[in-house]
Tab-separated table of C-alpha atoms in Angstrom:
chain	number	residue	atom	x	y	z
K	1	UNK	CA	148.694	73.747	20.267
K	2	UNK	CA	148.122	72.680	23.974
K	3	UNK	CA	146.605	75.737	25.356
K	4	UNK	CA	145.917	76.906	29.201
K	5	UNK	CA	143.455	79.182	29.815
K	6	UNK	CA	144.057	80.854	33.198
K	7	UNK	CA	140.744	82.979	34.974
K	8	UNK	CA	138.808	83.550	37.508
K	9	UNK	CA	136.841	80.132	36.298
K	10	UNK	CA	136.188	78.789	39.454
K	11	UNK	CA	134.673	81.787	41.183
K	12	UNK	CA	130.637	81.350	41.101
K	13	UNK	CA	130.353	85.098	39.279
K	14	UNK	CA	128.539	83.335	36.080
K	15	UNK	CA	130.594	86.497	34.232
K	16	UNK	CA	134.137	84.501	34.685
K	17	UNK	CA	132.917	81.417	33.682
K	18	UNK	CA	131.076	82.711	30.475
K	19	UNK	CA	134.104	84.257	28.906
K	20	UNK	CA	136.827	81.606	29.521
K	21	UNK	CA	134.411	79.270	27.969
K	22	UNK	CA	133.694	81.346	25.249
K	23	UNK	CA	137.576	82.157	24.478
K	24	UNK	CA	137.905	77.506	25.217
K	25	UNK	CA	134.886	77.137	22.170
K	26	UNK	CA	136.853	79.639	19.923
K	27	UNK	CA	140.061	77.886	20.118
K	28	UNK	CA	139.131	74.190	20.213
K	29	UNK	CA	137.004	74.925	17.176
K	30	UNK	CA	140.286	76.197	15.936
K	31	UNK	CA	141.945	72.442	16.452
K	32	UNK	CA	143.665	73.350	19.593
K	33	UNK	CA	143.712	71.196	22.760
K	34	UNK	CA	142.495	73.222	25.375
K	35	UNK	CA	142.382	73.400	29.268
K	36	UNK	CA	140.890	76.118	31.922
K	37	UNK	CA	141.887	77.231	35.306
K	38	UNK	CA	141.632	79.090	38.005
K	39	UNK	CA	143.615	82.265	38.546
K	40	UNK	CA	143.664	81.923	42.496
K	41	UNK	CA	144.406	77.773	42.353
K	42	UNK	CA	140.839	77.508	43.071
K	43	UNK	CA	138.943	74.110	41.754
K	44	UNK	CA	135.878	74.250	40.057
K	45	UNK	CA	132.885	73.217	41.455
K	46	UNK	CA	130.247	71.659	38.963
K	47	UNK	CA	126.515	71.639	39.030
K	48	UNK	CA	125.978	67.902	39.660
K	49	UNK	CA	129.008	67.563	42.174
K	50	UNK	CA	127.012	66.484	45.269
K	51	UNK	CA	127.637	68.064	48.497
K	52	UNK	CA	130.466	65.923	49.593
K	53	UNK	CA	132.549	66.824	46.692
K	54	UNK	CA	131.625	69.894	46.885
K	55	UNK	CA	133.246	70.107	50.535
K	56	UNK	CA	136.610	68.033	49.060
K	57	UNK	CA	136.814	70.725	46.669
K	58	UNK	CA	136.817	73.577	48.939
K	59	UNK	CA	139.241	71.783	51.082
K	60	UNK	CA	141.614	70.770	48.329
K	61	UNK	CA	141.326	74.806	46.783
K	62	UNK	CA	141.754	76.276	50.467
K	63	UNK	CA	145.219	74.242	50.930
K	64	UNK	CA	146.635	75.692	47.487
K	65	UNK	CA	145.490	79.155	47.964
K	66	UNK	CA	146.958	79.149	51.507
K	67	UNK	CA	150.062	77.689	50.588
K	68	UNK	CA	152.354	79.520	48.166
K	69	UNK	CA	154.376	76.222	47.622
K	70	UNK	CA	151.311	74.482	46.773
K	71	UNK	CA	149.871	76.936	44.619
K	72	UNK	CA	153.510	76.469	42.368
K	73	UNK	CA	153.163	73.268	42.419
K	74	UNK	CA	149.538	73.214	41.221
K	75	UNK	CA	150.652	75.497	38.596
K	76	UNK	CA	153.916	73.682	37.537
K	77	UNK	CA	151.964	70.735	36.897
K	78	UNK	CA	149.269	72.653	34.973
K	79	UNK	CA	151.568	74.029	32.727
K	80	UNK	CA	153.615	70.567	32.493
K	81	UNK	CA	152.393	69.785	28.914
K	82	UNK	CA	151.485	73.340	27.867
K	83	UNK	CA	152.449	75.150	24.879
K	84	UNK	CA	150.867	78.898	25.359
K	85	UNK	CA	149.703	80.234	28.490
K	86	UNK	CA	146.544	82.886	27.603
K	87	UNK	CA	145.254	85.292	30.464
K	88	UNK	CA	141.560	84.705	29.015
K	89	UNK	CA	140.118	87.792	30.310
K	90	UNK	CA	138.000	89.448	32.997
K	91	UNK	CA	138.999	92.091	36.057
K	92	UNK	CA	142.299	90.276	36.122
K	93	UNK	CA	144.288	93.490	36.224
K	94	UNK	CA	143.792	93.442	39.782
K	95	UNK	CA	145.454	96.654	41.361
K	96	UNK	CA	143.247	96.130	44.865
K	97	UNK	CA	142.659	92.846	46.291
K	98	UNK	CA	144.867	90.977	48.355
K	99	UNK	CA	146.462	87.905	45.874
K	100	UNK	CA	145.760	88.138	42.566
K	101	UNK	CA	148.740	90.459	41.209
K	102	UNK	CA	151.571	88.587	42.476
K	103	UNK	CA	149.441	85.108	41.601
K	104	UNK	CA	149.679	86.119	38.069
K	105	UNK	CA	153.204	87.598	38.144
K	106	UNK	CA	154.461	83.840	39.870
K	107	UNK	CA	152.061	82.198	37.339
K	108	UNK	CA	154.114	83.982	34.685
K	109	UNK	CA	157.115	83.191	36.405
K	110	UNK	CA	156.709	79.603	36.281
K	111	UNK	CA	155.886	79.700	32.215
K	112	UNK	CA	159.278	81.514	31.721
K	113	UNK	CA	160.742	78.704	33.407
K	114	UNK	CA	159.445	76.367	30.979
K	115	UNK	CA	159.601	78.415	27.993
K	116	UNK	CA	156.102	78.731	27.235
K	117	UNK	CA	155.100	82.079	25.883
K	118	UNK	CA	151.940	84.019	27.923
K	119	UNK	CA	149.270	86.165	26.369
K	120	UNK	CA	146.400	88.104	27.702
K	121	UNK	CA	143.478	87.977	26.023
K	122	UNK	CA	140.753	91.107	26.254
K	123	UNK	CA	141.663	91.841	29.872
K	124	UNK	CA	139.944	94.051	32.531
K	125	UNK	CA	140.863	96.020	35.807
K	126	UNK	CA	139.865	95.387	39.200
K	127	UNK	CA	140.193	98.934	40.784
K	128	UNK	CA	140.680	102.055	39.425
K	129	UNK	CA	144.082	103.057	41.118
K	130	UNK	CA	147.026	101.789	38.820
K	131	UNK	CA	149.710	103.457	40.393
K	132	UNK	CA	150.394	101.345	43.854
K	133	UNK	CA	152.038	98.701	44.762
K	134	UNK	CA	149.944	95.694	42.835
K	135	UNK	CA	149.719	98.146	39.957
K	136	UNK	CA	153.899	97.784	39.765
K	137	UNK	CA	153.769	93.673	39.998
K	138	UNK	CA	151.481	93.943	37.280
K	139	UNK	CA	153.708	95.806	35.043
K	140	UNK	CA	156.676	93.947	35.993
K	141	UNK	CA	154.389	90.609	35.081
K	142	UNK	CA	153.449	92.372	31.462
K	143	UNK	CA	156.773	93.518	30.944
K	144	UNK	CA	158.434	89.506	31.292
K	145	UNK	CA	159.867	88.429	27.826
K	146	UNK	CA	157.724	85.762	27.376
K	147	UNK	CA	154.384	88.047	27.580
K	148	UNK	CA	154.490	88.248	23.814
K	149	UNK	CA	150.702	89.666	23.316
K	150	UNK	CA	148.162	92.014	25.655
K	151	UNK	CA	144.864	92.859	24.520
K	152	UNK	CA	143.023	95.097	27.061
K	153	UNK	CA	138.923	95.450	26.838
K	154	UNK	CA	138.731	99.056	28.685
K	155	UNK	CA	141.105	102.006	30.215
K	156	UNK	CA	143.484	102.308	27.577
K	157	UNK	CA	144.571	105.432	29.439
K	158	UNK	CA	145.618	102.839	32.343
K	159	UNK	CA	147.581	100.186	30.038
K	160	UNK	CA	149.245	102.735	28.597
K	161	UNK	CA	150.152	104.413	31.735
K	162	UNK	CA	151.528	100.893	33.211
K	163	UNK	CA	153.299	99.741	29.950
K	164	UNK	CA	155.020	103.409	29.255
K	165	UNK	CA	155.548	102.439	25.621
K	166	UNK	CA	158.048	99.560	26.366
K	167	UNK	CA	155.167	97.382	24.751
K	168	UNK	CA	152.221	97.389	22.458
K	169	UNK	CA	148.319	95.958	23.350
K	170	UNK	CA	146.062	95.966	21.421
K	171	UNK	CA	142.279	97.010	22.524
K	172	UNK	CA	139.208	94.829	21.862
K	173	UNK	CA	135.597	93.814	23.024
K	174	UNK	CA	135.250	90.997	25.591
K	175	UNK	CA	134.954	87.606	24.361
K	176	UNK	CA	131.545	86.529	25.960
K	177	UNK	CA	130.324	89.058	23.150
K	178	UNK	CA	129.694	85.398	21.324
K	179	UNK	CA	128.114	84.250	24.120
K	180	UNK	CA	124.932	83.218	22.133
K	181	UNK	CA	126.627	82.040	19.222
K	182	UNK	CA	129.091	79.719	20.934
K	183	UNK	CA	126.469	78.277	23.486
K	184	UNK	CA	123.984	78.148	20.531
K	185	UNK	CA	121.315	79.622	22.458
K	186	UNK	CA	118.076	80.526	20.085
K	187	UNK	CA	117.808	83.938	19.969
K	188	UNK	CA	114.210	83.633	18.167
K	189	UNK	CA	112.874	82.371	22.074
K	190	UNK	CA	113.557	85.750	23.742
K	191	UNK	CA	110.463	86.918	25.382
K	192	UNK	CA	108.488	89.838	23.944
K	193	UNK	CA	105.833	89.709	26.864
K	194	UNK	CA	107.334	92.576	28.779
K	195	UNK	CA	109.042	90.712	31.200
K	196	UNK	CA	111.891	92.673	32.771
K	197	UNK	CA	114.264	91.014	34.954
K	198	UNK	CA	116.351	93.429	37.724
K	199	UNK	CA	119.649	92.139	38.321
K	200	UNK	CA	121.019	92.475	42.041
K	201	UNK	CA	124.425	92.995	43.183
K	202	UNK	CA	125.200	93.253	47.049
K	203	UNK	CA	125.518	96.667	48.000
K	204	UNK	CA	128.768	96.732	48.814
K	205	UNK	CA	129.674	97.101	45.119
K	206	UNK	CA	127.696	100.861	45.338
K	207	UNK	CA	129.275	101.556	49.135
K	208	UNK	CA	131.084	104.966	48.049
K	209	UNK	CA	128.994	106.577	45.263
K	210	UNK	CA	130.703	109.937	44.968
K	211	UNK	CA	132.020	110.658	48.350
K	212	UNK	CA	129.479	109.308	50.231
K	213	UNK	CA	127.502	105.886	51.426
K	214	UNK	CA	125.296	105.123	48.880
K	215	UNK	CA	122.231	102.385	49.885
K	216	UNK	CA	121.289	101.413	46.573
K	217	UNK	CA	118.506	99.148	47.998
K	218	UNK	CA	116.470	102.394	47.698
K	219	UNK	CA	117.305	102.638	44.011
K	220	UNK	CA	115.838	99.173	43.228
K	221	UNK	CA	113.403	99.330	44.979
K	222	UNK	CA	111.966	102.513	43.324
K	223	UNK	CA	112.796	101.003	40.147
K	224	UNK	CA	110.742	98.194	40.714
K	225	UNK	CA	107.372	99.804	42.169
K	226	UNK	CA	107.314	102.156	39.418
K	227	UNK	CA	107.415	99.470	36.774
K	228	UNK	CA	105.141	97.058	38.534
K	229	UNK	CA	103.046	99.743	38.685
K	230	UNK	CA	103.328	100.671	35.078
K	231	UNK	CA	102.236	97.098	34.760
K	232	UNK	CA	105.628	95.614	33.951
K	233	UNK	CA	106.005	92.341	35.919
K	234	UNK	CA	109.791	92.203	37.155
K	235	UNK	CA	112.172	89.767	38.264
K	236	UNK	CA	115.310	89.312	40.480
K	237	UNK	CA	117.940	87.766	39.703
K	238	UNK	CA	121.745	87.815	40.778
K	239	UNK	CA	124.968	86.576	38.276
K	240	UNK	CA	125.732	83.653	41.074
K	241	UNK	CA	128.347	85.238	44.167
K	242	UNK	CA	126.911	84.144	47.799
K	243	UNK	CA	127.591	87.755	48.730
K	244	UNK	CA	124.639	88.820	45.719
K	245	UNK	CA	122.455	85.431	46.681
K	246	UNK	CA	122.671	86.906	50.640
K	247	UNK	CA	121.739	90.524	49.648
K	248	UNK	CA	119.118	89.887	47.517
K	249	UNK	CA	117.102	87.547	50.749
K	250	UNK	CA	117.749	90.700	52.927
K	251	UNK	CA	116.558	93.144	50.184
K	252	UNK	CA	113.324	90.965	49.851
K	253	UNK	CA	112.983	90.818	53.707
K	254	UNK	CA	113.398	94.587	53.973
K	255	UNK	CA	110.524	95.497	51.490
K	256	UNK	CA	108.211	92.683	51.601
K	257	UNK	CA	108.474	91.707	47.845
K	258	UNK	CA	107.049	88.286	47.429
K	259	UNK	CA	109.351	85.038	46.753
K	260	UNK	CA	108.302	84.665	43.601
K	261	UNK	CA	110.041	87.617	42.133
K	262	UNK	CA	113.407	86.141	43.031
K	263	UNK	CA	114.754	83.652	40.356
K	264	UNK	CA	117.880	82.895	42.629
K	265	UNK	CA	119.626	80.051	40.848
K	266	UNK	CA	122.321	77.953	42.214
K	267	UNK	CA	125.500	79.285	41.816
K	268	UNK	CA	127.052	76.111	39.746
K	269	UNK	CA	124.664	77.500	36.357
K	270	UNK	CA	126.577	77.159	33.314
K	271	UNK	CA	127.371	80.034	30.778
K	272	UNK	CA	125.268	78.204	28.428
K	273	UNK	CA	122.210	78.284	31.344
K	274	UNK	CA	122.829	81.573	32.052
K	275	UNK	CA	122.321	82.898	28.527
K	276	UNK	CA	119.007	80.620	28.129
K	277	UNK	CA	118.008	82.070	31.321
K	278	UNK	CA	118.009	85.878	30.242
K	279	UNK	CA	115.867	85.018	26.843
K	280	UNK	CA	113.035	85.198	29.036
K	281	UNK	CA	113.299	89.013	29.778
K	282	UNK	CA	112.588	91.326	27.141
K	283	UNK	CA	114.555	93.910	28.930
K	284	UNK	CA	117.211	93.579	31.959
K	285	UNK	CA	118.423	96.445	34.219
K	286	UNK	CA	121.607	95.571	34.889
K	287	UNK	CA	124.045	95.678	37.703
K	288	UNK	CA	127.143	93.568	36.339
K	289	UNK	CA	129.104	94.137	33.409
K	290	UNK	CA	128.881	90.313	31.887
K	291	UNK	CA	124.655	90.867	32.918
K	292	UNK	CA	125.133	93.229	30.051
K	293	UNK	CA	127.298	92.051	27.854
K	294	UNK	CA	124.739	88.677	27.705
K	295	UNK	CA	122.353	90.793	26.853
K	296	UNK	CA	124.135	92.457	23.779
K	297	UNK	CA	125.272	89.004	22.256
K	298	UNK	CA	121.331	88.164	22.626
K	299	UNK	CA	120.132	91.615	21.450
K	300	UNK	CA	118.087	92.012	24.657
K	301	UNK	CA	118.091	95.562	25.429
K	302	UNK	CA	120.078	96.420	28.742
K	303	UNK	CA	120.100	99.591	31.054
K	304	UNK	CA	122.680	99.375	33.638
K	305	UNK	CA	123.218	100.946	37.076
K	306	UNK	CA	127.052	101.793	36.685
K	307	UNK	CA	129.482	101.772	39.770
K	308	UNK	CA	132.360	101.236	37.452
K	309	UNK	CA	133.739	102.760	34.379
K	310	UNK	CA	134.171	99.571	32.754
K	311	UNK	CA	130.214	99.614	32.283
K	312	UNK	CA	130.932	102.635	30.855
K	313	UNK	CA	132.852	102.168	28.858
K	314	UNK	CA	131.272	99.227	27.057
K	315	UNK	CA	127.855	101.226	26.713
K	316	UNK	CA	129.970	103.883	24.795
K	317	UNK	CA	131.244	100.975	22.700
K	318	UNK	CA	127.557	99.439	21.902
K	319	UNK	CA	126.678	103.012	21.170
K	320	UNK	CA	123.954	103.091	24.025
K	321	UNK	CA	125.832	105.686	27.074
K	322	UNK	CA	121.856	106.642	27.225
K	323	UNK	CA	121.399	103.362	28.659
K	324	UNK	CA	123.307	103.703	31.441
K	325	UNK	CA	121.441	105.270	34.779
K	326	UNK	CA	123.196	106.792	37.563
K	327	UNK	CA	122.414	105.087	40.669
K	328	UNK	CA	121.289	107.736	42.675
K	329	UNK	CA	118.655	109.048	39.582
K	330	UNK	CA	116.152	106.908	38.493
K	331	UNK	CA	113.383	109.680	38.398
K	332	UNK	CA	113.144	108.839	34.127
K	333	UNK	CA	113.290	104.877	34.570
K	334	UNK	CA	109.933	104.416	33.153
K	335	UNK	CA	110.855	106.462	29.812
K	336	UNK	CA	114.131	104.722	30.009
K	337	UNK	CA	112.643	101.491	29.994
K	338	UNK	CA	109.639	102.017	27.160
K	339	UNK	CA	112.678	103.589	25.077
K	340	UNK	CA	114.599	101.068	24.999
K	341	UNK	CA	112.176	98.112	24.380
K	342	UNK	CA	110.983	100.223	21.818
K	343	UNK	CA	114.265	100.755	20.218
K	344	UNK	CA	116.115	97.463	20.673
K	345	UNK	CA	119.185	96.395	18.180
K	346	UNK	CA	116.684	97.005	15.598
K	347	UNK	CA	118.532	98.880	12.099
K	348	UNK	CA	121.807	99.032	14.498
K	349	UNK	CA	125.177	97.281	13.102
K	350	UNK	CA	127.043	95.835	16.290
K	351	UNK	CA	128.970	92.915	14.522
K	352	UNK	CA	131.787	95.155	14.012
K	353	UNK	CA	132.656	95.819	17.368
K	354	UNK	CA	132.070	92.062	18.271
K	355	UNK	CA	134.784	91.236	15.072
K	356	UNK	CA	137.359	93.037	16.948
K	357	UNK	CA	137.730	90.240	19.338
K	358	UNK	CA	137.872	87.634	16.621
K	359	UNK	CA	140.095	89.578	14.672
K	360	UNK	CA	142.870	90.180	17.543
K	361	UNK	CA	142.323	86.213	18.817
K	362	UNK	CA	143.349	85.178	15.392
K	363	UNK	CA	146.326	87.647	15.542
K	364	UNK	CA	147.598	86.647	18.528
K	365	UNK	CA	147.310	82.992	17.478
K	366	UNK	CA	149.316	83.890	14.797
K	367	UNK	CA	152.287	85.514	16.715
K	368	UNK	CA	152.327	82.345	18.336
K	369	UNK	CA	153.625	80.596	15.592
C-alpha cells in the first residue's frame, strides 16, 4: 500500500520525529511505500539543509499554515496517490492549542473525499480538558466513516468519554518503544560510568503545579548539586524545541553551572542520533515523555519529573510509578537515583507491553485490506 503518515514530524521536539519514523521503519519493512508529514503543513527541516534553505523552508511552511486554502491544497496533493491515511501518533488529540483539531478534522475531510480510509495509530492528548470546543471537532473527526481504526496510548477514560461507544479503539504502547531496535542502536555501548544526564524542559511546561506557580528551576537545580556532590557527574540536555534550548542558557546563567554541562544539540538531530546520544548516560532524569520512553527501548533506567499524566501513565505501564518524582519533592533524589541504577531492567519482562504495539499495527493493517 501507499501509506501517509501524518505528525507533528516537522516540529524540532526529537519525540515527534522518533515515533513517525519508527511507525515509517515498521511498515516499509512490511513492503509498503511510505511517506511522512506534518500535521500543521509544516516542512521539515534537515540537519545538513544550510541556512538558506532553512529560511525557504520556514517561508514556504509559514504561507501554508497561514492560509487555509493552501494548507488543502498541500494536503490534497499529499494524499493524491495515497491509499491509507495513518495518524502516526503523539499529543495529536489536541483539545488546547489553537490549530491542530480542526487541521486534522479538514485533513480527514479531504481523505473522505478521495476515498482513502484514516487510522490513528497509538495516539496521545494535548491537554487534559476533553469536553470543549476542540474536544467536539475531535470527536466529530473520529466519528467520520472513513476513520476505520483508533488506537489510543493513554486516558482511556478520555477516548471513551469522546467516542460514547459509537466506536471501538483499541489501547497500546507508543511506537518509539522500538526505538533502539529500528535505529539499530547498540545497546551493549550504554555507559556504566555513572554518568547521569538531566533533561530540561522550559518552565513553562511546570507553570501551574497544583494551583500555584511552580519555578522548577529550583527543582533542578537541587537535583543536580546533590548528585554532583554525591560525586555523580551530570549533564544537560534538552529533546530539541528553541523554547527548551532558550531556558536551559538562562537556567545556566542563573546558577553559574559551567558550559560544559550543557550538551545542547542542534535541533535538526535525528531519532537515530538521539537514541545514540542517551547510551552515554547510565541514568536520565527525565522531563519529556519520549526522554523516557528512549530510555525504556534502551533499558537505561529513567526517573521523571511528571507535569502530565501521560508520564504517568506510561511509568505505571513499565511497572516503575516509583520512578516518577513530584516536582516540588526531590528531598529522596539521591536514594532514587542509587535505586534505580542499582535495579535497572535487570530479571524484569517488558517485551510484552512493547508487543502490544506490534500486535495492534498488524491488526490495523489487516482491517485495511
Amino acid at each position: 500500500m501507499r501509506i501517509v503518515l501524518v505528525s507533528h514530524y516537522a516540529v524540532t521536539n526529537i519525540g515527534d520525529k522518533i515515533l513517525t519514523e519508527c511507525l515509517c521503519k515498521i511498515l516499509s519493512e512490511k513492503g509498503h511505500s511510505v511517506r511522512m508529514v506534518d500535521i500543521n503543513g509544516r516542512i521539515k527541516i534537515n540537519e545538513n539543509d544550510d541556512e538558506e534553505i532553512r529560511i525557504i523552508k520556514r517561508q514556504h511552511s509559514d504561507h501554508i499554515r497561514s492560509n487555509r486554502n493552501e494548507f488543502i491544497s498541500h494536503f490534497q496533493e499529499n494524499l493524491s496517490d495515497c491509499d491509507l491515511l495513518i495518524f502516526a501518533g503523539g499529543a495529536i488529540l489536541d483539545v488546547l492549542s489553537e490549530y491542530t483539531a480542526e487541521d486534522i478534522n479538514t485533513i480527514i475531510s479531504i481523505a473522505r473525499e478521495k476515498n482513502i480510509p484514516v487510522a490513528f495509530n497509538s495516539v496521545g492528548f494535548f491537554g487534559n480538558e476533553v469536553d470543549n470546543e476542540k474536544g467536539m471537532i475531535i470527536r466529530k473527526a473520529l466519528l467520520s466513516p472513513n476513520v476505520k481504526w483508533i488506537s489510543v496510548r493513554e486516558r482511556k477514560d478520555d477516548i471513551a468519554y469522546l467516542l460514547n461507544g459509537e466506536k471501538e479503539f483499541s489501547y497500546c504502547c507508543d511506537t518509539a518503544v522500538w526505538a533502539r531496535e529500528l535505529f539499530g542502536v547498540d545497546s551493549s555501548l550504554v555507559n556504566q560510568d555513572n554518568i547521569i544526564g538531566i533533561n530540561l524542559i522550559n518552565k513553562f511546561a511546570f507553570s501551574y503545579f497544583g494551583n500555584s506557580v511552580f519555578d522548577v528551576s529550583e527543582t533542578y537545580f537541587k537535583i543536580y548539586s546533590e548528585l554532583t556532590d554525591l560525586g555523580f557527574k551530570c549533564n544537560f540536555f534538552i529533546n530539541g524545541p528553541a523554547v527548551d534550548h532558550n531556558y536551559a542558557n538562562s537556567f545556566a546563567r542563573k546558577y553559574n553551572i559551567p558550559s560544559e554541562m550543557f550538551l545542547l544539540d542542534d535541533n535538526t538531530r535525528s531519532g537515530k542520533a538521539f537514541l545514540s546520544f542517551l547510551s552515554q548516560f547510565s541514568l536520565v532524569i527525565s522531563s519529556r515523555l519520549h526522554t523516557s520512553i528512549s530510555c525504556f527501548s534502551l533499558k537505561i533506567p529513567s526517573l521523571c519529573l511528571s507535569w502530565d499524566r501521560k508520564m504517568d501513565e506510561f511509568y505505571r505501564n513499565i511497572s516503575r510509578p516509583y520512578w516518577l518524582i513530584a516536582p516540588n519533592d526531590v528531598n529522596n533524589i539521591s536514594i532514587k537515583v542509587k535505586n534505580a541504577l542499582a535495579e535497572q531492567y535487570n530479571g524484569v519482562s517488558f517485551q510484552s507491553y512493547k508487543e502490544t504495539t506490534l500486535f495492534y499495527i498488524n491488526k490495523m493493517l489487516d482491517e485495511m485490506k
